[in-house]
Amino acid sequence: MTGPCSPTPWIGPFDLFRVGIGPSSSHTVGPMIAAAAFAGELGPDTERVSVELFGSLALTGRGHSTDIAVMLGLTGACPDTLDPDEAAAIAADIRTRHRLTLPGGRCITFDPGTDIIFRSRETLPLHPNGLRFSSIGKTGSVIRTYYSVGGGFVVDEAGRPLSAEGGGPAPVPYPFADAADLLDVAHRSGLTIAAVTRANEAAAYPARDITAGIARLWAAMRACAARGLVAEGELPGGLRVRRRAPALLRRLQARAGINDPDPLGAMDWVNLWALAVNEENAAGGRVVTAPTNGAAGIVPAVLHYYDRFVPGASGEGIETFFLAASAIGALIKRNASLSGAEMGCQGEVGSACAMAAAGLAAALGGTNAQVENAAEIGLEHNLGLTCDPVGGLVQVPCIERNAIASVKAINAARLALHGDGTHRVSLDQAIATMRQTGLDMSHKYKETSLGGLAVNVVAC
């Protein structure tokens, strides 16, 4: 059990759920954050800048818009404030003019074709998602190495987070290192898992700010789904994948709307919300990392299910959902990884499924043991899931996979709530298994597009 002075870092809901931009938290959001951090260090005499992308970032970076992300970041853009509609125009201007304006206003020569280098056969030591930035100026050069470790989290070459989020010692009243710790501290304090998270978060934020912050996240998720429900046409990237959400919405509305008598009608709506979010993500739209962009449709789809289909659903229940889900996400990040480049898709979709299952079980009044059980079921039945995006794009199988995992998360919560919380495999054991499976998994199946569907489906 961790003590009151434990160095275990606190990772809260506003670390795991962050407003960003598609299509990838590790390949788009993280690199943009890293580039902006590097640009902030550059002096007024900077003359040239170059970027090297390593490992997974190099192999699937073009399909994940990593090159665009670093260009935008070098201008000072941040994923939570950048207008997605402006991003393409800014990047196109840089490509056409071979000029880039740094945050201080200095305009330098920058040719993405030569100044962004894809080192697909090299991997840096700390993580598969490595970036190295270099600058040359009249007074010297600056070289920085960063790693985008999943979920939009970025660390430097010493493993230190770029910001205080999720990075420092945890001055919280209820620290926990694993699920056993979490259940123990909740039992001894008489609190639910969601209440433990809220109490820890209250060490940094007033209660009203926690409520308002969660409300903003939920509003951003709803806005993302709403855009995905009406946007038509093909997704960018060359696979010619058509958006399916608008047509599915029309069919469901024609059938009977939300009051569809079909006993499986709710499942169709869950599929719809997941597709809408992930199609919007694949198009580079505004999305909430939950806990990654590649898996960003699962939590919103299950939250929509709770909000629209559960009698008595409330704002308090939505808060409970977010708080419980973030506790599970923190455990997975701390003891395994959220990164597809490190764990395969079990680290992204599997983590999101576990978080959504736990959040729903908590919102439905489940005990702490049932919430932990729901998370374990959600994670256990995604173990071994590979990350093999066709064409390096966050489209096939990513979009459909979110719909399947959303339904799976609801089923996991229901299974857990039908029991008393007693189960043979613990969440800690499932997380440890996921980590070991990720370590054993061939790099071909970890966001490199070198194996699986990525080589068996022709990308034209």
CSV table of C-alpha atoms in Angstrom, one decimal:
chain,number,residue,atom,x,y,z
A,1,MET,CA,0.0,0.0,0.0
A,2,THR,CA,1.4,3.4,-0.9
A,3,GLY,CA,1.8,5.8,2.0
A,4,PRO,CA,0.8,9.5,2.3
A,5,CYS,CA,4.2,10.6,1.0
A,6,SER,CA,4.2,8.2,-1.9
A,7,PRO,CA,6.0,9.4,-5.1
A,8,THR,CA,3.4,7.6,-7.2
A,9,PRO,CA,2.2,10.3,-9.6
A,10,TRP,CA,-1.5,11.2,-9.5
A,11,ILE,CA,-3.2,10.9,-12.9
A,12,GLY,CA,-6.6,12.4,-12.9
A,13,PRO,CA,-9.6,12.8,-15.3
A,14,PHE,CA,-8.2,15.9,-16.8
A,15,ASP,CA,-5.0,14.1,-17.7
A,16,LEU,CA,-6.7,11.2,-19.3
A,17,PHE,CA,-9.6,13.1,-21.0
A,18,ARG,CA,-8.3,16.1,-23.0
A,19,VAL,CA,-9.7,18.0,-25.8
A,20,GLY,CA,-7.5,17.6,-28.9
A,21,ILE,CA,-7.5,17.1,-32.6
A,22,GLY,CA,-7.6,13.9,-34.7
A,23,PRO,CA,-6.5,11.5,-35.9
A,24,SER,CA,-4.2,10.2,-33.2
A,25,SER,CA,-3.2,11.1,-29.7
A,26,SER,CA,0.2,9.5,-29.9
A,27,HIS,CA,1.0,10.4,-33.5
A,28,THR,CA,-0.8,13.8,-33.8
A,29,VAL,CA,-1.5,15.3,-30.4
A,30,GLY,CA,1.7,14.3,-28.7
A,31,PRO,CA,4.0,15.4,-31.6
A,32,MET,CA,2.3,18.7,-31.8
A,33,ILE,CA,2.8,19.3,-28.1
A,34,ALA,CA,6.5,18.3,-28.4
A,35,ALA,CA,7.0,20.6,-31.4
A,36,ALA,CA,5.4,23.5,-29.6
A,37,ALA,CA,7.6,22.9,-26.5
A,38,PHE,CA,10.7,22.9,-28.7
A,39,ALA,CA,9.6,26.0,-30.6
A,40,GLY,CA,9.1,27.8,-27.2
A,41,GLU,CA,12.8,27.3,-26.6
A,42,LEU,CA,14.0,28.9,-29.8
A,43,GLY,CA,15.7,32.2,-29.8
A,44,PRO,CA,15.2,35.1,-32.2
A,45,ASP,CA,18.4,34.2,-34.2
A,46,THR,CA,17.0,30.7,-35.2
A,47,GLU,CA,17.7,30.1,-38.9
A,48,ARG,CA,16.8,26.5,-39.5
A,49,VAL,CA,14.8,23.7,-37.9
A,50,SER,CA,14.6,20.0,-38.6
A,51,VAL,CA,12.6,17.1,-37.2
A,52,GLU,CA,13.4,13.4,-37.2
A,53,LEU,CA,10.7,10.9,-36.6
A,54,PHE,CA,11.6,7.4,-35.4
A,55,GLY,CA,10.0,4.0,-35.2
A,56,SER,CA,6.2,3.9,-35.3
A,57,LEU,CA,6.0,7.7,-35.8
A,58,ALA,CA,8.0,7.2,-39.0
A,59,LEU,CA,6.3,4.1,-40.2
A,60,THR,CA,2.7,5.4,-39.8
A,61,GLY,CA,3.3,9.1,-39.4
A,62,ARG,CA,2.1,10.2,-42.8
A,63,GLY,CA,-1.2,8.3,-42.4
A,64,HIS,CA,-1.5,9.7,-38.8
A,65,SER,CA,-0.7,13.3,-39.9
A,66,THR,CA,2.5,13.4,-37.7
A,67,ASP,CA,4.3,15.6,-40.3
A,68,ILE,CA,1.4,18.1,-40.2
A,69,ALA,CA,1.3,18.0,-36.4
A,70,VAL,CA,4.9,18.9,-36.0
A,71,MET,CA,4.6,21.7,-38.6
A,72,LEU,CA,1.7,23.1,-36.7
A,73,GLY,CA,3.4,22.7,-33.3
A,74,LEU,CA,6.5,24.6,-34.6
A,75,THR,CA,4.2,27.6,-35.2
A,76,GLY,CA,3.1,27.4,-31.6
A,77,ALA,CA,-0.3,25.7,-32.3
A,78,CYS,CA,-1.7,23.6,-29.5
A,79,PRO,CA,-4.1,20.6,-30.1
A,80,ASP,CA,-6.7,21.9,-27.5
A,81,THR,CA,-7.1,25.3,-29.1
A,82,LEU,CA,-6.2,24.8,-32.8
A,83,ASP,CA,-9.2,25.2,-35.1
A,84,PRO,CA,-9.2,21.9,-37.1
A,85,ASP,CA,-10.6,23.7,-40.1
A,86,GLU,CA,-7.5,26.0,-40.2
A,87,ALA,CA,-4.9,23.2,-39.7
A,88,ALA,CA,-4.9,22.0,-43.3
A,89,ALA,CA,-4.6,25.5,-44.7
A,90,ILE,CA,-1.7,26.4,-42.4
A,91,ALA,CA,0.1,23.1,-43.3
A,92,ALA,CA,-0.6,23.7,-47.1
A,93,ASP,CA,0.9,27.2,-46.9
A,94,ILE,CA,4.1,25.9,-45.2
A,95,ARG,CA,4.4,23.2,-47.9
A,96,THR,CA,3.8,25.7,-50.7
A,97,ARG,CA,6.0,28.6,-49.5
A,98,HIS,CA,8.6,26.6,-47.7
A,99,ARG,CA,8.3,29.1,-45.0
A,100,LEU,CA,7.4,28.6,-41.3
A,101,THR,CA,6.6,31.3,-38.7
A,102,LEU,CA,7.9,30.5,-35.3
A,103,PRO,CA,6.0,31.6,-32.1
A,104,GLY,CA,8.1,34.7,-31.7
A,105,GLY,CA,7.2,35.9,-35.1
A,106,ARG,CA,10.5,35.0,-36.9
A,107,CYS,CA,9.9,33.5,-40.3
A,108,ILE,CA,12.4,30.8,-41.4
A,109,THR,CA,12.9,28.6,-44.4
A,110,PHE,CA,11.4,25.2,-43.8
A,111,ASP,CA,10.8,22.5,-46.4
A,112,PRO,CA,8.8,19.6,-45.0
A,113,GLY,CA,10.2,17.3,-47.8
A,114,THR,CA,13.7,17.6,-46.4
A,115,ASP,CA,13.4,19.1,-42.9
A,116,ILE,CA,11.0,16.3,-41.7
A,117,ILE,CA,12.9,13.1,-41.8
A,118,PHE,CA,11.2,9.7,-41.4
A,119,ARG,CA,13.6,7.2,-39.9
A,120,SER,CA,11.5,4.1,-40.2
A,121,ARG,CA,14.3,1.7,-39.5
A,122,GLU,CA,15.5,3.3,-36.3
A,123,THR,CA,14.0,3.4,-32.9
A,124,LEU,CA,15.1,5.5,-30.0
A,125,PRO,CA,15.7,3.7,-26.6
A,126,LEU,CA,12.8,4.9,-24.4
A,127,HIS,CA,9.7,4.3,-26.6
A,128,PRO,CA,8.8,3.4,-30.2
A,129,ASN,CA,7.3,7.0,-30.7
A,130,GLY,CA,10.5,9.1,-30.7
A,131,LEU,CA,11.1,12.6,-32.1
A,132,ARG,CA,14.3,14.6,-32.3
A,133,PHE,CA,14.2,18.3,-33.0
A,134,SER,CA,17.3,20.3,-34.1
A,135,SER,CA,17.8,24.0,-34.7
A,136,ILE,CA,20.6,26.1,-36.0
A,137,GLY,CA,21.1,29.8,-35.1
A,138,LYS,CA,23.8,32.4,-35.2
A,139,THR,CA,24.6,31.8,-31.5
A,140,GLY,CA,24.5,28.0,-31.6
A,141,SER,CA,22.2,25.0,-31.9
A,142,VAL,CA,19.5,23.3,-29.9
A,143,ILE,CA,18.7,19.6,-30.0
A,144,ARG,CA,15.9,18.0,-28.0
A,145,THR,CA,14.5,14.5,-27.9
A,146,TYR,CA,10.9,13.7,-26.9
A,147,TYR,CA,8.7,10.7,-26.8
A,148,SER,CA,5.0,10.6,-27.4
A,149,VAL,CA,4.1,7.8,-25.0
A,150,GLY,CA,0.3,7.5,-25.7
A,151,GLY,CA,-2.8,9.4,-24.9
A,152,GLY,CA,-1.2,12.7,-25.7
A,153,PHE,CA,1.4,12.3,-22.9
A,154,VAL,CA,4.9,13.5,-23.9
A,155,VAL,CA,8.1,13.0,-22.0
A,156,ASP,CA,11.7,14.2,-22.6
A,157,GLU,CA,14.7,11.9,-23.1
A,158,ALA,CA,15.0,11.5,-19.3
A,159,GLY,CA,11.4,10.3,-19.1
A,160,ARG,CA,10.2,13.5,-17.5
A,161,PRO,CA,6.7,14.8,-18.5
A,162,LEU,CA,6.7,18.1,-20.4
A,163,SER,CA,4.1,19.4,-18.0
A,164,ALA,CA,3.1,18.8,-14.4
A,165,GLU,CA,0.0,16.8,-15.6
A,166,GLY,CA,0.4,13.2,-14.4
A,167,GLY,CA,4.1,13.8,-13.7
A,168,GLY,CA,4.9,15.0,-10.2
A,169,PRO,CA,4.6,13.5,-6.7
A,170,ALA,CA,1.1,12.9,-5.7
A,171,PRO,CA,0.0,15.2,-2.8
A,172,VAL,CA,-3.4,13.5,-2.7
A,173,PRO,CA,-5.3,12.1,0.3
A,174,TYR,CA,-5.8,8.7,-1.2
A,175,PRO,CA,-2.9,7.5,-3.3
A,176,PHE,CA,-3.0,4.1,-4.9
A,177,ALA,CA,-0.6,2.2,-7.1
A,178,ASP,CA,-2.8,-0.7,-8.4
A,179,ALA,CA,-6.3,-1.9,-8.3
A,180,ALA,CA,-5.8,-3.8,-5.0
A,181,ASP,CA,-4.6,-0.5,-3.5
A,182,LEU,CA,-7.6,1.3,-4.9
A,183,LEU,CA,-10.1,-1.2,-3.5
A,184,ASP,CA,-8.3,-1.2,-0.1
A,185,VAL,CA,-8.2,2.6,0.2
A,186,ALA,CA,-11.8,2.9,-0.9
A,187,HIS,CA,-12.9,0.2,1.7
A,188,ARG,CA,-11.0,1.8,4.5
A,189,SER,CA,-12.2,5.3,3.7
A,190,GLY,CA,-15.8,4.2,3.1
A,191,LEU,CA,-15.7,5.9,-0.4
A,192,THR,CA,-16.7,4.7,-3.8
A,193,ILE,CA,-14.0,4.6,-6.5
A,194,ALA,CA,-15.5,7.7,-8.1
A,195,ALA,CA,-15.4,9.5,-4.7
A,196,VAL,CA,-11.8,8.5,-4.2
A,197,THR,CA,-10.9,10.1,-7.5
A,198,ARG,CA,-12.9,13.2,-6.7
A,199,ALA,CA,-11.2,13.6,-3.3
A,200,ASN,CA,-7.8,13.3,-4.9
A,201,GLU,CA,-8.7,15.7,-7.7
A,202,ALA,CA,-10.0,18.2,-5.0
A,203,ALA,CA,-6.4,18.5,-3.8
A,204,ALA,CA,-5.8,20.6,-6.9
A,205,TYR,CA,-9.2,21.9,-8.0
A,206,PRO,CA,-12.2,23.3,-6.2
A,207,ALA,CA,-15.3,21.1,-6.4
A,208,ARG,CA,-17.1,23.5,-8.7
A,209,ASP,CA,-14.1,23.4,-11.1
A,210,ILE,CA,-14.2,19.6,-11.2
A,211,THR,CA,-17.9,19.6,-12.0
A,212,ALA,CA,-17.4,22.3,-14.7
A,213,GLY,CA,-14.4,20.5,-16.2
A,214,ILE,CA,-16.3,17.3,-16.5
A,215,ALA,CA,-19.2,19.1,-18.0
A,216,ARG,CA,-16.9,20.7,-20.6
A,217,LEU,CA,-15.5,17.3,-21.5
A,218,TRP,CA,-19.0,15.8,-21.9
A,219,ALA,CA,-20.1,18.8,-24.0
A,220,ALA,CA,-17.0,18.4,-26.3
A,221,MET,CA,-17.8,14.7,-26.7
A,222,ARG,CA,-21.4,15.4,-27.6
A,223,ALA,CA,-20.3,18.1,-30.1
A,224,CYS,CA,-17.9,15.7,-31.7
A,225,ALA,CA,-20.6,13.0,-32.1
A,226,ALA,CA,-23.1,15.6,-33.4
A,227,ARG,CA,-20.6,16.7,-36.2
A,228,GLY,CA,-20.0,13.1,-37.0
A,229,LEU,CA,-23.7,12.4,-37.4
A,230,VAL,CA,-24.1,15.0,-40.2
A,231,ALA,CA,-20.8,15.1,-42.0
A,232,GLU,CA,-21.0,13.1,-45.3
A,233,GLY,CA,-18.5,11.9,-47.9
A,234,GLU,CA,-15.2,10.1,-47.9
A,235,LEU,CA,-12.6,10.3,-45.2
A,236,PRO,CA,-9.2,11.7,-46.3
A,237,GLY,CA,-6.1,9.5,-46.9
A,238,GLY,CA,-6.8,7.5,-50.1
A,239,LEU,CA,-8.6,4.4,-48.7
A,240,ARG,CA,-11.9,5.9,-50.0
A,241,VAL,CA,-13.7,4.9,-46.7
A,242,ARG,CA,-17.1,6.5,-46.6
A,243,ARG,CA,-18.6,7.9,-43.5
A,244,ARG,CA,-21.4,5.6,-42.3
A,245,ALA,CA,-22.9,7.5,-39.4
A,246,PRO,CA,-25.2,9.9,-41.2
A,247,ALA,CA,-26.8,7.1,-43.3
A,248,LEU,CA,-27.2,4.9,-40.2
A,249,LEU,CA,-28.8,7.8,-38.3
A,250,ARG,CA,-31.4,8.3,-41.0
A,251,ARG,CA,-32.3,4.6,-41.0
A,252,LEU,CA,-32.6,4.6,-37.2
A,253,GLN,CA,-34.7,7.7,-37.2
A,254,ALA,CA,-37.0,6.3,-40.0
A,255,ARG,CA,-37.4,3.1,-38.0
A,256,ALA,CA,-38.7,4.7,-34.8
A,257,GLY,CA,-36.0,7.0,-33.5
A,258,ILE,CA,-34.7,6.5,-30.0
A,259,ASN,CA,-38.0,4.6,-29.1
A,260,ASP,CA,-37.3,1.8,-31.5
A,261,PRO,CA,-39.2,-1.3,-30.3
A,262,ASP,CA,-36.4,-3.6,-31.7
A,263,PRO,CA,-34.9,-5.3,-28.6
A,264,LEU,CA,-31.4,-4.6,-30.0
A,265,GLY,CA,-32.2,-1.1,-31.1
A,266,ALA,CA,-30.1,0.4,-28.3
A,267,MET,CA,-27.0,-1.5,-29.7
A,268,ASP,CA,-27.6,0.2,-33.1
A,269,TRP,CA,-27.5,3.6,-31.4
A,270,VAL,CA,-24.3,2.7,-29.5
A,271,ASN,CA,-22.7,1.7,-32.8
A,272,LEU,CA,-23.9,4.9,-34.3
A,273,TRP,CA,-22.3,7.2,-31.7
A,274,ALA,CA,-19.0,5.3,-31.7
A,275,LEU,CA,-18.9,5.5,-35.5
A,276,ALA,CA,-19.7,9.2,-35.5
A,277,VAL,CA,-16.9,10.1,-33.1
A,278,ASN,CA,-14.2,8.0,-34.8
A,279,GLU,CA,-15.1,9.1,-38.3
A,280,GLU,CA,-14.8,12.7,-37.1
A,281,ASN,CA,-11.4,11.8,-35.5
A,282,ALA,CA,-10.2,10.1,-38.7
A,283,ALA,CA,-11.1,13.3,-40.5
A,284,GLY,CA,-8.8,15.3,-38.2
A,285,GLY,CA,-11.7,16.9,-36.3
A,286,ARG,CA,-12.0,18.1,-32.7
A,287,VAL,CA,-12.1,15.1,-30.4
A,288,VAL,CA,-11.7,14.2,-26.7
A,289,THR,CA,-8.8,11.9,-26.1
A,290,ALA,CA,-10.4,9.0,-24.1
A,291,PRO,CA,-7.8,7.8,-23.3
A,292,THR,CA,-6.4,7.9,-26.9
A,293,ASN,CA,-7.8,9.2,-30.1
A,294,GLY,CA,-7.8,5.9,-31.8
A,295,ALA,CA,-10.2,4.6,-29.1
A,296,ALA,CA,-12.0,8.0,-28.6
A,297,GLY,CA,-15.4,6.7,-29.6
A,298,ILE,CA,-15.9,4.2,-26.8
A,299,VAL,CA,-16.4,6.3,-23.8
A,300,PRO,CA,-18.7,8.8,-25.5
A,301,ALA,CA,-20.8,6.0,-27.1
A,302,VAL,CA,-21.3,4.3,-23.7
A,303,LEU,CA,-22.0,7.7,-22.0
A,304,HIS,CA,-24.6,8.4,-24.7
A,305,TYR,CA,-26.1,5.0,-24.0
A,306,TYR,CA,-26.3,5.9,-20.3
A,307,ASP,CA,-27.8,9.3,-20.9
A,308,ARG,CA,-30.4,8.2,-23.5
A,309,PHE,CA,-31.4,4.7,-22.4
A,310,VAL,CA,-30.9,4.4,-18.7
A,311,PRO,CA,-34.0,5.5,-16.6
A,312,GLY,CA,-32.9,8.1,-14.0
A,313,ALA,CA,-29.7,9.0,-15.8
A,314,SER,CA,-28.4,12.3,-14.3
A,315,GLY,CA,-25.6,14.8,-14.4
A,316,GLU,CA,-24.3,13.3,-11.2
A,317,GLY,CA,-24.2,9.9,-12.8
A,318,ILE,CA,-22.2,11.3,-15.7
A,319,GLU,CA,-19.7,12.8,-13.3
A,320,THR,CA,-19.5,9.4,-11.5
A,321,PHE,CA,-18.8,7.7,-14.9
A,322,PHE,CA,-15.9,10.0,-15.7
A,323,LEU,CA,-14.4,9.8,-12.2
A,324,ALA,CA,-14.5,6.0,-12.0
A,325,ALA,CA,-13.3,5.6,-15.6
A,326,SER,CA,-10.3,7.8,-15.0
A,327,ALA,CA,-9.3,5.8,-12.0
A,328,ILE,CA,-9.1,2.7,-14.2
A,329,GLY,CA,-7.3,4.5,-17.0
A,330,ALA,CA,-4.7,5.7,-14.5
A,331,LEU,CA,-4.1,2.2,-13.3
A,332,ILE,CA,-3.5,1.0,-16.8
A,333,LYS,CA,-1.3,3.9,-17.8
A,334,ARG,CA,0.8,3.5,-14.6
A,335,ASN,CA,1.2,-0.3,-14.7
A,336,ALA,CA,1.1,-1.0,-18.5
A,337,SER,CA,0.6,1.5,-21.2
A,338,LEU,CA,-2.1,3.3,-23.3
A,339,SER,CA,0.2,3.3,-26.4
A,340,GLY,CA,-0.7,1.3,-29.4
A,341,ALA,CA,2.9,1.5,-30.5
A,342,GLU,CA,3.9,-0.2,-27.2
A,343,MET,CA,1.0,-2.5,-26.4
A,344,GLY,CA,-0.9,-3.0,-29.7
A,345,CYS,CA,-4.6,-2.0,-29.8
A,346,GLN,CA,-5.2,-3.8,-26.5
A,347,GLY,CA,-3.5,-0.7,-25.0
A,348,GLU,CA,-5.9,1.7,-26.7
A,349,VAL,CA,-9.3,0.0,-27.4
A,350,GLY,CA,-8.8,-2.5,-24.5
A,351,SER,CA,-8.1,0.4,-22.1
A,352,ALA,CA,-11.0,2.4,-23.3
A,353,CYS,CA,-13.3,-0.6,-23.1
A,354,ALA,CA,-12.2,-1.2,-19.4
A,355,MET,CA,-12.7,2.5,-18.6
A,356,ALA,CA,-16.1,2.7,-20.1
A,357,ALA,CA,-17.3,-0.6,-18.5
A,358,ALA,CA,-16.1,0.7,-15.1
A,359,GLY,CA,-17.7,4.1,-15.6
A,360,LEU,CA,-21.0,2.6,-16.6
A,361,ALA,CA,-21.0,0.1,-13.7
A,362,ALA,CA,-20.3,3.0,-11.3
A,363,ALA,CA,-23.0,5.3,-12.8
A,364,LEU,CA,-25.5,2.4,-12.4
A,365,GLY,CA,-24.7,2.1,-8.7
A,366,GLY,CA,-22.3,-0.8,-8.7
A,367,THR,CA,-20.2,-1.6,-5.7
A,368,ASN,CA,-16.4,-1.0,-5.9
A,369,ALA,CA,-15.9,-4.7,-6.4
A,370,GLN,CA,-18.4,-4.7,-9.3
A,371,VAL,CA,-16.7,-1.6,-10.9
A,372,GLU,CA,-13.3,-3.3,-10.7
A,373,ASN,CA,-14.9,-6.5,-12.1
A,374,ALA,CA,-16.4,-4.6,-15.0
A,375,ALA,CA,-13.1,-3.1,-15.9
A,376,GLU,CA,-11.4,-6.5,-15.7
A,377,ILE,CA,-13.9,-8.0,-18.0
A,378,GLY,CA,-13.6,-5.2,-20.5
A,379,LEU,CA,-9.8,-5.5,-20.5
A,380,GLU,CA,-9.5,-9.2,-20.4
A,381,HIS,CA,-11.5,-9.7,-23.5
A,382,ASN,CA,-9.4,-7.4,-25.5
A,383,LEU,CA,-6.1,-9.0,-24.6
A,384,GLY,CA,-3.9,-9.6,-27.6
A,385,LEU,CA,-5.6,-7.1,-29.8
A,386,THR,CA,-3.2,-6.0,-32.5
A,387,CYS,CA,-2.8,-2.5,-33.9
A,388,ASP,CA,-2.5,-2.9,-37.7
A,389,PRO,CA,-4.0,0.1,-39.4
A,390,VAL,CA,-4.4,-0.3,-43.1
A,391,GLY,CA,-2.4,2.4,-45.0
A,392,GLY,CA,-1.2,3.8,-41.7
A,393,LEU,CA,-4.6,5.5,-41.3
A,394,VAL,CA,-6.9,5.6,-38.2
A,395,GLN,CA,-9.8,4.1,-40.3
A,396,VAL,CA,-9.6,0.4,-40.9
A,397,PRO,CA,-10.1,-1.4,-38.6
A,398,CYS,CA,-10.1,1.4,-36.0
A,399,ILE,CA,-13.5,3.0,-36.6
A,400,GLU,CA,-15.5,-0.2,-36.6
A,401,ARG,CA,-13.4,-1.6,-33.7
A,402,ASN,CA,-14.6,1.3,-31.5
A,403,ALA,CA,-18.3,0.3,-32.1
A,404,ILE,CA,-17.6,-3.3,-31.2
A,405,ALA,CA,-15.8,-2.4,-28.1
A,406,SER,CA,-18.5,0.0,-27.0
A,407,VAL,CA,-21.1,-2.7,-27.0
A,408,LYS,CA,-18.6,-5.0,-25.3
A,409,ALA,CA,-18.1,-2.4,-22.5
A,410,ILE,CA,-21.8,-2.2,-21.8
A,411,ASN,CA,-22.0,-6.0,-21.7
A,412,ALA,CA,-19.0,-6.1,-19.3
A,413,ALA,CA,-20.8,-3.7,-17.0
A,414,ARG,CA,-24.0,-5.7,-17.1
A,415,LEU,CA,-22.2,-9.0,-16.4
A,416,ALA,CA,-20.4,-7.4,-13.4
A,417,LEU,CA,-23.6,-6.0,-12.0
A,418,HIS,CA,-25.3,-9.4,-12.2
A,419,GLY,CA,-22.6,-10.7,-9.9
A,420,ASP,CA,-21.5,-9.7,-6.4
A,421,GLY,CA,-18.0,-8.5,-7.5
A,422,THR,CA,-16.3,-11.9,-6.8
A,423,HIS,CA,-14.3,-13.1,-9.8
A,424,ARG,CA,-11.3,-15.3,-10.5
A,425,VAL,CA,-9.1,-12.9,-12.5
A,426,SER,CA,-8.3,-9.5,-10.9
A,427,LEU,CA,-7.9,-6.3,-12.8
A,428,ASP,CA,-4.3,-6.1,-11.7
A,429,GLN,CA,-3.7,-9.6,-13.2
A,430,ALA,CA,-5.4,-8.5,-16.5
A,431,ILE,CA,-3.3,-5.3,-16.6
A,432,ALA,CA,-0.1,-7.3,-16.0
A,433,THR,CA,-1.1,-9.8,-18.7
A,434,MET,CA,-1.7,-6.9,-21.1
A,435,ARG,CA,1.7,-5.5,-20.4
A,436,GLN,CA,3.4,-8.9,-20.9
A,437,THR,CA,1.5,-9.6,-24.0
A,438,GLY,CA,2.5,-6.2,-25.4
A,439,LEU,CA,6.2,-6.9,-24.6
A,440,ASP,CA,5.9,-10.3,-26.4
A,441,MET,CA,3.9,-9.0,-29.4
A,442,SER,CA,5.9,-8.6,-32.6
A,443,HIS,CA,6.5,-4.9,-33.5
A,444,LYS,CA,4.7,-5.7,-36.8
A,445,TYR,CA,1.4,-5.6,-34.8
A,446,LYS,CA,2.1,-2.4,-32.9
A,447,GLU,CA,1.1,0.6,-35.0
A,448,THR,CA,3.7,0.0,-37.7
A,449,SER,CA,1.4,-1.2,-40.5
A,450,LEU,CA,3.9,-4.0,-41.2
A,451,GLY,CA,1.7,-6.9,-40.4
A,452,GLY,CA,-1.9,-8.1,-40.0
A,453,LEU,CA,-4.7,-6.3,-41.9
A,454,ALA,CA,-2.2,-3.7,-43.0
A,455,VAL,CA,-0.5,-6.1,-45.3
A,456,ASN,CA,-3.5,-8.3,-46.2
A,457,VAL,CA,-5.8,-5.5,-47.3
A,458,VAL,CA,-4.6,-3.7,-50.3
A,459,ALA,CA,-4.4,0.1,-49.6
A,460,CYS,CA,-4.9,1.9,-52.9
